mmCIF file of C-alpha atoms and ligand atoms in Angstrom:
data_model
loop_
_atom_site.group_PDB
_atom_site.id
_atom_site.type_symbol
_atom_site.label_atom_id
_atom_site.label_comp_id
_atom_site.label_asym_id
_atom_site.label_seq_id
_atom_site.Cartn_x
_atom_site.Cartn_y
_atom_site.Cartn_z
ATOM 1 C CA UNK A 227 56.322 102.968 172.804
ATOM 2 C CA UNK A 228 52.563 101.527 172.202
ATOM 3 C CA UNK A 229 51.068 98.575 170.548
ATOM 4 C CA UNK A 230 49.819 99.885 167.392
ATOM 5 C CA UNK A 231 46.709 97.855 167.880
ATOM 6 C CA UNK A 232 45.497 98.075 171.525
ATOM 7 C CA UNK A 233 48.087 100.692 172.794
ATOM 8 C CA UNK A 234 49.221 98.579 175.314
ATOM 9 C CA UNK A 235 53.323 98.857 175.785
ATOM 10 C CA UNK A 236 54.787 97.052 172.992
ATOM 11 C CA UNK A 237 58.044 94.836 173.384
ATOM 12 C CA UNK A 238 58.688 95.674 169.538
ATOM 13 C CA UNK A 239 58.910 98.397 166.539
ATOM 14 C CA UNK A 240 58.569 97.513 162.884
ATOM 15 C CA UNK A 241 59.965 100.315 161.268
ATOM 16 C CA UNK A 242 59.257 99.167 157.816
ATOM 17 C CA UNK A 243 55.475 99.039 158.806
ATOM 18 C CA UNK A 244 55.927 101.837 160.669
ATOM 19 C CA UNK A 245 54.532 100.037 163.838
ATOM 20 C CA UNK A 246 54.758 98.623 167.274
ATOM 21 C CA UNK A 247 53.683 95.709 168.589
ATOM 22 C CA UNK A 248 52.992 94.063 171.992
ATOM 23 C CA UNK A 249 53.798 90.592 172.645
ATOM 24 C CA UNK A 250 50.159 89.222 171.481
ATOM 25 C CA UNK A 251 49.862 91.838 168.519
ATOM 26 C CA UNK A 252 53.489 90.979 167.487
ATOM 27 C CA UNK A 253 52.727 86.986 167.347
ATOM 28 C CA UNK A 254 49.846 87.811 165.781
ATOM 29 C CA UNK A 255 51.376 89.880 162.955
ATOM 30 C CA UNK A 256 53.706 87.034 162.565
ATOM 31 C CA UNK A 257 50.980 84.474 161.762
ATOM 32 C CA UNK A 258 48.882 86.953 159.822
ATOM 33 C CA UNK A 259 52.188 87.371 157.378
ATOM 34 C CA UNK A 260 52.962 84.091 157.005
ATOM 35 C CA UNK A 261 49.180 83.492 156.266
ATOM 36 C CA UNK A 262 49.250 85.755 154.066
ATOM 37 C CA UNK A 263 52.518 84.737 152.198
ATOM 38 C CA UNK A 264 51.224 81.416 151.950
ATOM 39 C CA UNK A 265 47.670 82.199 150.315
ATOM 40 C CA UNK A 266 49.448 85.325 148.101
ATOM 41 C CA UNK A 267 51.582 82.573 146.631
ATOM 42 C CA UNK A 268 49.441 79.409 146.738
ATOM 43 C CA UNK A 269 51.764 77.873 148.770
ATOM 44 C CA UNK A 270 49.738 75.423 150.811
ATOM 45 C CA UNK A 271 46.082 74.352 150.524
ATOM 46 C CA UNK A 272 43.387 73.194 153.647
ATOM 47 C CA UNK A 273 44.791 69.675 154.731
ATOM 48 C CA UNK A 274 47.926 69.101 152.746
ATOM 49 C CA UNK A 275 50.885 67.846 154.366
ATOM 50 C CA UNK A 276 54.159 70.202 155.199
ATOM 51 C CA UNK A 277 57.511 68.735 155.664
ATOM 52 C CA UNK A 278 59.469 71.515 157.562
ATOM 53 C CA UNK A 279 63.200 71.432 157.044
ATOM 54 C CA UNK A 280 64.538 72.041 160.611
ATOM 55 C CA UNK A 281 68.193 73.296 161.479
ATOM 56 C CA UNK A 282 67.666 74.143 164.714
ATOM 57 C CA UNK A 283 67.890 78.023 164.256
ATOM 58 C CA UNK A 284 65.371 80.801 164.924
ATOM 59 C CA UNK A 285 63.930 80.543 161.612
ATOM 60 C CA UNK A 286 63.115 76.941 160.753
ATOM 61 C CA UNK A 287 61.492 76.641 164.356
ATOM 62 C CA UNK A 288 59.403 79.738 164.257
ATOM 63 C CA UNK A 289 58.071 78.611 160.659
ATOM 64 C CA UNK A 290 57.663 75.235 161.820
ATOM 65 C CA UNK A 291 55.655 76.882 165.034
ATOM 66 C CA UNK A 292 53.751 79.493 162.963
ATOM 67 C CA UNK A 293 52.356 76.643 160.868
ATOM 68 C CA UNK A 294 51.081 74.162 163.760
ATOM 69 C CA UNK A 295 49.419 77.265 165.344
ATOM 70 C CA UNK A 296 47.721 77.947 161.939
ATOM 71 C CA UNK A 297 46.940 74.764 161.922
ATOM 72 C CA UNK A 298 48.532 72.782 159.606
ATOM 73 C CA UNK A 299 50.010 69.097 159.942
ATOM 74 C CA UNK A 300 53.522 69.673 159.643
ATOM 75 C CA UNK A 301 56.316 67.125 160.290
ATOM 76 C CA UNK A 302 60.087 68.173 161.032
ATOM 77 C CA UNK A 303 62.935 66.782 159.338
ATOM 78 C CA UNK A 304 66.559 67.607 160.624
ATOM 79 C CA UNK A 305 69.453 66.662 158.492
ATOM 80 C CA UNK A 306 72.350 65.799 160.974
ATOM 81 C CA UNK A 307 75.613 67.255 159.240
ATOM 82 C CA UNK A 308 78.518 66.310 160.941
ATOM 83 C CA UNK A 309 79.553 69.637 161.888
ATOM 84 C CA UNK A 310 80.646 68.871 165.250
ATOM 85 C CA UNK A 311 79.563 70.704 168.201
ATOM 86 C CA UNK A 312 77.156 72.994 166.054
ATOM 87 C CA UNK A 313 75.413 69.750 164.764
ATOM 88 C CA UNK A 314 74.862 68.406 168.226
ATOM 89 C CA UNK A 315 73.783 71.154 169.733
ATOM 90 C CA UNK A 316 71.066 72.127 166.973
ATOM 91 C CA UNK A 317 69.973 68.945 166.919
ATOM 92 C CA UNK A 318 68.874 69.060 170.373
ATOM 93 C CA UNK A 319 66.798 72.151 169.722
ATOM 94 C CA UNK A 320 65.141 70.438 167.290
ATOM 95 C CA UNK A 321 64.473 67.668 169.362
ATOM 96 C CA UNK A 322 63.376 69.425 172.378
ATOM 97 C CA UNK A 323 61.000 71.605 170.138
ATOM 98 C CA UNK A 324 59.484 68.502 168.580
ATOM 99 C CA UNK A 325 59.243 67.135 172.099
ATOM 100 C CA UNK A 326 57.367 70.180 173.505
ATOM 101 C CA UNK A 327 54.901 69.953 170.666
ATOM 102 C CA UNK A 328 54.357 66.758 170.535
ATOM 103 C CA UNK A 329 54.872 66.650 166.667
ATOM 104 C CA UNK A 330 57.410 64.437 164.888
ATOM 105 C CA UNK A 331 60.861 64.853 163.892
ATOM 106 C CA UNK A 332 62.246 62.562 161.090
ATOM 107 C CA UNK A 333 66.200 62.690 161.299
ATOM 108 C CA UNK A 334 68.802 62.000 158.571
ATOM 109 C CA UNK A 335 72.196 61.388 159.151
ATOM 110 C CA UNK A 336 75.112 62.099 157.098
ATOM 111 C CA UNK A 337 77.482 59.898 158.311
ATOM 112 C CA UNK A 338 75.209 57.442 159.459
ATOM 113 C CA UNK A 339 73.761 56.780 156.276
ATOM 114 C CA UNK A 340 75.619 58.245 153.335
ATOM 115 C CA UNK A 341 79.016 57.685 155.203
ATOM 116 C CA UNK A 342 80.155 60.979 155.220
ATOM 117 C CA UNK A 343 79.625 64.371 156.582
ATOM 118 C CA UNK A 344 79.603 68.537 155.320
ATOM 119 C CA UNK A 345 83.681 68.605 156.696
ATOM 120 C CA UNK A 346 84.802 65.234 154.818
ATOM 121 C CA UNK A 347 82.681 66.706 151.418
ATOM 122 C CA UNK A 348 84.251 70.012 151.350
ATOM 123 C CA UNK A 349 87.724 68.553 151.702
ATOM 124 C CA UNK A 350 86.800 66.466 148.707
ATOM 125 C CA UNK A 351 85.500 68.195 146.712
ATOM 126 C CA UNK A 352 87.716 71.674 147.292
ATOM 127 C CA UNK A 353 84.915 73.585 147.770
ATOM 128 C CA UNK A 354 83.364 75.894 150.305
ATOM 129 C CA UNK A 355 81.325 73.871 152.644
ATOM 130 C CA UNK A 356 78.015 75.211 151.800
ATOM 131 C CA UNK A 357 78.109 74.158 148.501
ATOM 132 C CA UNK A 358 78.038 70.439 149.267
ATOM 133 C CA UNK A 359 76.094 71.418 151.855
ATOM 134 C CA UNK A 360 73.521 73.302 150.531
ATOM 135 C CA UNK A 361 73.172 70.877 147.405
ATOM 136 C CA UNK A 362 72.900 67.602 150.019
ATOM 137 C CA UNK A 363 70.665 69.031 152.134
ATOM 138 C CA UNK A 364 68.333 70.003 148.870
ATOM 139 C CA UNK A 365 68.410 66.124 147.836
ATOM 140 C CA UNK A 366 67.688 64.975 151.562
ATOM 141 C CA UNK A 367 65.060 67.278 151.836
ATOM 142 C CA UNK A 368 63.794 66.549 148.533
ATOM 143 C CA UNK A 369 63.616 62.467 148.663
ATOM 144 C CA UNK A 370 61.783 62.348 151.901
ATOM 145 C CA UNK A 371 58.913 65.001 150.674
ATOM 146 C CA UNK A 372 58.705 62.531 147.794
ATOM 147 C CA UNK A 373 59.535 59.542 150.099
ATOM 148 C CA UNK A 374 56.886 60.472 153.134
ATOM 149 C CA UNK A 375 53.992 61.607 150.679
ATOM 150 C CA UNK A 376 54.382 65.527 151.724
ATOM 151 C CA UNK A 377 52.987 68.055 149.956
ATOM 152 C CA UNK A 378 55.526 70.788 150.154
ATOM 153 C CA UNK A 379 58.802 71.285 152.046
ATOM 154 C CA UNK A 380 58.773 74.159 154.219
ATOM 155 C CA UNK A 381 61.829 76.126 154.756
ATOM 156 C CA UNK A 382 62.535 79.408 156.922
ATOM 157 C CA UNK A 383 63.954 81.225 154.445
ATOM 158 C CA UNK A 384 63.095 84.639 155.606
ATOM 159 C CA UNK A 385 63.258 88.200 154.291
ATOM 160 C CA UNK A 386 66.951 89.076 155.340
ATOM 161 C CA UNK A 387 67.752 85.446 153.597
ATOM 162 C CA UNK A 388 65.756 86.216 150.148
ATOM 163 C CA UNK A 389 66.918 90.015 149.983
ATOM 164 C CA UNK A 390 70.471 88.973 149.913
ATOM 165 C CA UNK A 391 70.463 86.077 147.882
ATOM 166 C CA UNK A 392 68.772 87.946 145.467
ATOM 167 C CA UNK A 393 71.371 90.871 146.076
ATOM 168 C CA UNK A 394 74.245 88.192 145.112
ATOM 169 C CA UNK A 395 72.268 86.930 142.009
ATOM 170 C CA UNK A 396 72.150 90.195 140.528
ATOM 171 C CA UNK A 397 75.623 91.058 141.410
ATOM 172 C CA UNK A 398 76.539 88.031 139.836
ATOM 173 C CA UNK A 399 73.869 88.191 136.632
ATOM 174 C CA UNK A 400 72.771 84.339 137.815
ATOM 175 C CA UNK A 401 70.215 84.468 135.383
ATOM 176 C CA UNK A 402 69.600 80.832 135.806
ATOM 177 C CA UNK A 403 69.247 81.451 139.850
ATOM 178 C CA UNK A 404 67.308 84.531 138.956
ATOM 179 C CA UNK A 405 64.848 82.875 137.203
ATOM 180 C CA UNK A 406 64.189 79.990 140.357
ATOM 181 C CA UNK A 407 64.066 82.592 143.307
ATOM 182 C CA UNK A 408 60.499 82.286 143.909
ATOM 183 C CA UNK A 409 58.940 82.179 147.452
ATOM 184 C CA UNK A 410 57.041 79.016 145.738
ATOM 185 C CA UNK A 411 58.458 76.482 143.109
ATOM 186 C CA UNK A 412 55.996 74.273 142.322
ATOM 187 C CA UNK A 413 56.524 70.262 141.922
ATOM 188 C CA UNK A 414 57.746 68.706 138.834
ATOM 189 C CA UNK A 415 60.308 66.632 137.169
ATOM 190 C CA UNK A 416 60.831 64.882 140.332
ATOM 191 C CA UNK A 417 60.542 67.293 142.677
ATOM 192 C CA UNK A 418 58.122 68.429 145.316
ATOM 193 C CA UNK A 419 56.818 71.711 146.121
ATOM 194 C CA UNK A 420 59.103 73.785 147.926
ATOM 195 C CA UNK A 421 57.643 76.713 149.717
ATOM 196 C CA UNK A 422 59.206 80.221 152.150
ATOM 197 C CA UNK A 423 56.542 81.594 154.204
ATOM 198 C CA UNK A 424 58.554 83.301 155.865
ATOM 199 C CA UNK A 425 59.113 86.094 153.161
ATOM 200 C CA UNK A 426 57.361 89.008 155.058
ATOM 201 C CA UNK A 427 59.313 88.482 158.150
ATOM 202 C CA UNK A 428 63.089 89.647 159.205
ATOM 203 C CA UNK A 429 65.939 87.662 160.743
ATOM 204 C CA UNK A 430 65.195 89.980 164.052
ATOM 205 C CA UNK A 431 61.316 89.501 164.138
ATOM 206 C CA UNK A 432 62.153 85.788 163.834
ATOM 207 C CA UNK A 433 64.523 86.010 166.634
ATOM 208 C CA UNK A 434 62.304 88.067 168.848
ATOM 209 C CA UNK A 435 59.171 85.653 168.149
ATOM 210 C CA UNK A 436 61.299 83.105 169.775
ATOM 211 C CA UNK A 437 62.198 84.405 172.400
ATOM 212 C CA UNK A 438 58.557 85.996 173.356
ATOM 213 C CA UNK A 439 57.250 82.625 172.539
ATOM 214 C CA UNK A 440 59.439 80.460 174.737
ATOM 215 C CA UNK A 441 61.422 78.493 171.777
ATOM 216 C CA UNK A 442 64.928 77.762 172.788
ATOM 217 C CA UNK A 443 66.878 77.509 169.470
ATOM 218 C CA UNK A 444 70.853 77.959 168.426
ATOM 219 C CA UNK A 445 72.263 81.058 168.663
ATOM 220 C CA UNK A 446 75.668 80.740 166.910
ATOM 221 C CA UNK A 447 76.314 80.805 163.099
ATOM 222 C CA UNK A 448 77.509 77.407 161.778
ATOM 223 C CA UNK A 449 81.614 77.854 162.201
ATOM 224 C CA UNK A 450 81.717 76.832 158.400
ATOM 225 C CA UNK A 451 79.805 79.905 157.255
ATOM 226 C CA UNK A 452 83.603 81.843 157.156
ATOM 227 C CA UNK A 453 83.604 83.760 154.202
ATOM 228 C CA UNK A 454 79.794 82.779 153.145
ATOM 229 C CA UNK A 455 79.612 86.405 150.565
ATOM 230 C CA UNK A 456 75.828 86.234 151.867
ATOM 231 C CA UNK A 457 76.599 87.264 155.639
ATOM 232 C CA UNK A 458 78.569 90.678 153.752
ATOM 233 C CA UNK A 459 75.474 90.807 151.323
ATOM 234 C CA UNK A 460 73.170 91.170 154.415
ATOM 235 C CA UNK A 461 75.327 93.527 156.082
ATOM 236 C CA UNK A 462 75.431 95.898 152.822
ATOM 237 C CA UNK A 463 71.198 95.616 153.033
ATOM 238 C CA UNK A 464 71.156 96.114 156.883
ATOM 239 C CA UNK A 465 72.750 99.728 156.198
ATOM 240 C CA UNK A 466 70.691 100.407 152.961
ATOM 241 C CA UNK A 467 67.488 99.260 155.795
ATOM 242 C CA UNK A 468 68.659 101.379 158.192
ATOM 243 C CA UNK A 469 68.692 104.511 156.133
ATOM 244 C CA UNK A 470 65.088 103.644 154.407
ATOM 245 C CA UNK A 471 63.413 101.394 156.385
ATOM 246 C CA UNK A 472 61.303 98.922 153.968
ATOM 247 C CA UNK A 473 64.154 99.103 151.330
ATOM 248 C CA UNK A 474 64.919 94.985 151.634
ATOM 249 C CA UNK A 475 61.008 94.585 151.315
ATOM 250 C CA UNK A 476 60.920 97.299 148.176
ATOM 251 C CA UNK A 477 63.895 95.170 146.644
ATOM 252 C CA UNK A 478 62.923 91.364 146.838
ATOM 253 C CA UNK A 479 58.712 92.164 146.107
ATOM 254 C CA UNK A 480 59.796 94.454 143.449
ATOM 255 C CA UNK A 481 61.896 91.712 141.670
ATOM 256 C CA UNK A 482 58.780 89.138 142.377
ATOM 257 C CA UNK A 483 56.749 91.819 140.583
ATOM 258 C CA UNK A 484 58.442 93.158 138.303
ATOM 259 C CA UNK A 485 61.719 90.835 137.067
ATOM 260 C CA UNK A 486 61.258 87.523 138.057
ATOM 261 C CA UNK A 487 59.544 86.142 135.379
ATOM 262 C CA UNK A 488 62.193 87.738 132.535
ATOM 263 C CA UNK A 489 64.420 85.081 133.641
ATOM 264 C CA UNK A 490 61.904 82.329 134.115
ATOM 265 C CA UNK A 491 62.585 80.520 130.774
ATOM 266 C CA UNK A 492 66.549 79.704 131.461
ATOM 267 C CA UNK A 493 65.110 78.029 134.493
ATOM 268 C CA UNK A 494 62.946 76.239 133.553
ATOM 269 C CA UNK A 495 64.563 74.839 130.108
ATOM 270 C CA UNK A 496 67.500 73.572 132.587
ATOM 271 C CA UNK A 497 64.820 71.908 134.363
ATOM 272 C CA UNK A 498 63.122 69.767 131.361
ATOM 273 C CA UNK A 499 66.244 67.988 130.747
ATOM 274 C CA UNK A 500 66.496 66.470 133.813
ATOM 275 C CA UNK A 501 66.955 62.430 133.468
ATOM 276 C CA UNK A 502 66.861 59.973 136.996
ATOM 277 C CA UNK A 503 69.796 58.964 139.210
ATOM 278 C CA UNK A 504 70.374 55.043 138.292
ATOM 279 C CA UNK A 505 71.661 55.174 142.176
ATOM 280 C CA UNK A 506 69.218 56.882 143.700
ATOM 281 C CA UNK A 507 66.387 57.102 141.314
ATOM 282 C CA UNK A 508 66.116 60.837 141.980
ATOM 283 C CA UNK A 509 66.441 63.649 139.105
ATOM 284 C CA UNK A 510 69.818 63.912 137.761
ATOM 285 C CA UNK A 511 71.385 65.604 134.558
ATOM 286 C CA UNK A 512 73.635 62.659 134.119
ATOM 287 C CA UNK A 513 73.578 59.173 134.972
ATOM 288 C CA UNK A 514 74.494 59.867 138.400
ATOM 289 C CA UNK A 515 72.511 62.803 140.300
ATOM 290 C CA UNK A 516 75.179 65.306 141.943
ATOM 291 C CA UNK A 517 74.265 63.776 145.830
ATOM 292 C CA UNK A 518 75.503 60.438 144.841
ATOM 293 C CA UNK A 519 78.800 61.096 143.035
ATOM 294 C CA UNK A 520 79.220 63.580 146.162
ATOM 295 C CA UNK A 521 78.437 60.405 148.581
ATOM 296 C CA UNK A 522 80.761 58.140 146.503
ATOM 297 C CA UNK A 523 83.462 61.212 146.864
ATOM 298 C CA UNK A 524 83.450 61.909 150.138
ATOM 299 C CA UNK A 525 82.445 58.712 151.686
ATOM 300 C CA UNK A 526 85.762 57.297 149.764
ATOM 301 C CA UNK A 527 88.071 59.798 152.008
ATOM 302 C CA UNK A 528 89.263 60.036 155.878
ATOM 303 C CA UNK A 529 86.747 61.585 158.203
ATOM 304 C CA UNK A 530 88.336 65.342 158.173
ATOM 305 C CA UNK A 531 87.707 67.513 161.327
ATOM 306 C CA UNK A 532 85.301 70.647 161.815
ATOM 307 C CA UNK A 533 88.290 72.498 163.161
ATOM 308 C CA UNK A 534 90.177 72.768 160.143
ATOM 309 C CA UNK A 535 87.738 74.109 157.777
ATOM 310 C CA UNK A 536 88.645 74.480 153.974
ATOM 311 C CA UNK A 537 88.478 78.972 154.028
ATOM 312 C CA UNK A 538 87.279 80.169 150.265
ATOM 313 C CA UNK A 539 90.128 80.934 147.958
ATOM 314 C CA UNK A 540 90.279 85.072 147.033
ATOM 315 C CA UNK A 541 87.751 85.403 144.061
ATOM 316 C CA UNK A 542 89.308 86.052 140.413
ATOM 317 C CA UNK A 543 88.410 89.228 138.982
HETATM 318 S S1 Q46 B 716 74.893 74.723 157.590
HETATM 319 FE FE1 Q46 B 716 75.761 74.137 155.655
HETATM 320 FE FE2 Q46 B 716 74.683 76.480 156.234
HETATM 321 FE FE3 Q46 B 716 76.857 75.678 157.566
HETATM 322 S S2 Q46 B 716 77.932 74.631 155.919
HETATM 323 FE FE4 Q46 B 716 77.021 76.428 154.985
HETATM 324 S S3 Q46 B 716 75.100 75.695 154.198
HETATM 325 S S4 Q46 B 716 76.509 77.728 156.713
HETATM 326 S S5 Q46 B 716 72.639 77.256 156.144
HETATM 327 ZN ZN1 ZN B 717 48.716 95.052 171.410
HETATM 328 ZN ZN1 ZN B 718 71.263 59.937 143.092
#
């Protein structure tokens, strides 16, 4: 197997670009697709500031990597979740990968400062633990962007991710969703830029960058992703991918294309109504923005452990 570029042994095949790459070519194709993404989509301009939202995992360190070595000033910002051993561990990849660059790594945490954590809120609430979540780690990520003076948040959101989201949106008919799944949402309403560079790239390139450049990051899945329908939507697009390679790629460009903006006006409607959070002065569609009533929630109940997670209920046909 030879590097497609100098013909040199290459560590890795792309089948989808129908290539091979060496370890210099393949870091290289990395960067140039991310650079790419980001100037396709008008994602980030010469000197603006990037807020990277860190988890620990392949993906939020490579992006977070890709964009120093582009050169841009990007600051981390790891949200600690109270997920027991998966939260300490992933925090120390972030830490040590903030160490090794030298760059800095703002930290959040849960319990610390809201007084609860993802456990307590799904317990709560009765709800799958992504759902709270997903939706606190949104407003964390949001307030410090608008907090710190960033530009964008950054997350590693890469193809594999986007692909089946979008997989589960049509599945569904999410119009609303549909509408919002942009690699770029620009600020407004309260709400800063939010960016995916990472769109070109798969969950294995991300992993193998990594690895090839040094970056120790968490392995395991968080133990509350049982029965997250996205880990079966991936596997349905990993066969699909396997059969014609490029068919993930084909899908989520061809809704960017082709669909996404037939869907942009329920979006964006939902959007203009927004009012502010008399707790938190952030966006809200009520007096009280989602994150809050969560905190008041879940902060009101006894700490519940990691190793008794709330599994989703069967879904009603
Ligand atoms: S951390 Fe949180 Fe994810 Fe774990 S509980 Fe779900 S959303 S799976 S990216
Ligand atoms: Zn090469
Ligand atoms: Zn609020």
């Amino acid at each position: 197997m030879k590097c497609k570029v100098c013909r040199g042994s290459a560590v890795i095949d792309i089948r989808r670009h129908n290539a091979n790459f060496c370890t210099d070519h393949f870091l290289k194709f990395c960067a140039d697709q991310t650079a790419k993404t980001i100037k396709q989509f008008d994602m980030l301009s010469e000197g603006e500031r990037a807020l990277v939202a860190v988890s620990g995992g392949k993906d939020s360190l490579a992006i977070w990597d890709i964009l120093l070595d582009l050169g841009y000033e990007a600051d981390g910002l790891y949200v600690g979740l109270g997920i027991g051993d998966y939260s300490d561990t992933s925090a120390e990849f972030a830490r040590a990968y903030a160490e090794s660059r030298g760059v800095k790594l703002i930290e959040i945490n849960l319990r610390g400062e809201y007084g609860f954590d993802v456990p307590t809120a799904a317990a709560a609430t009765r709800r799958v633990p992504c759902s709270a979540c997903g939706m606190s780690k949104r407003h964390l990520f949001d307030k410090a962007a608008l907090d710190g003076g960033y530009d964008a948040v950054v997350t590693g959101h890469n193809l594999d991710d986007e692909a089946a989201v979008l997989y589960g949106n049509v599945m569904h008919w999410q119009t609303d969703y549909l509408g919002r799944q942009r690699p770029v949402l620009p600020a407004r309403n309260g709400f800063p830029r939010k960016v995916k560079p990472l769109v070109r790239l798969g969950e294995r390139e991300m992993a193998a960058y990594c690895v090839l450049k040094g970056i120790d990051y968490i392995v395991e899945e968080c133990p509350m992703a049982v029965g997250n329908k996205h880990i079966g939507y991936k596997e349905s697009l990993n066969e699909l991918e396997l059969a014609s390679p490029g068919a993930k790629r084909d899908f989520y460009f061809g809704f960017l294309r082709n669909a996404v903006d037939r869907f942009a006006t329920d979006a964006d409607a939902e959007k203009a109504t927004l009012g502010t959070c008399a707790t938190c002065g952030g966006p809200a569609s009520s007096d009280i923005c989602a994150f809050c009533r969560l905190a008041e929630k879940a902060s009101a109940i006894d700490p519940v452990p990691v190793a008794m997670p709330r599994r989703k209920k069967k879904a009603k046909n």
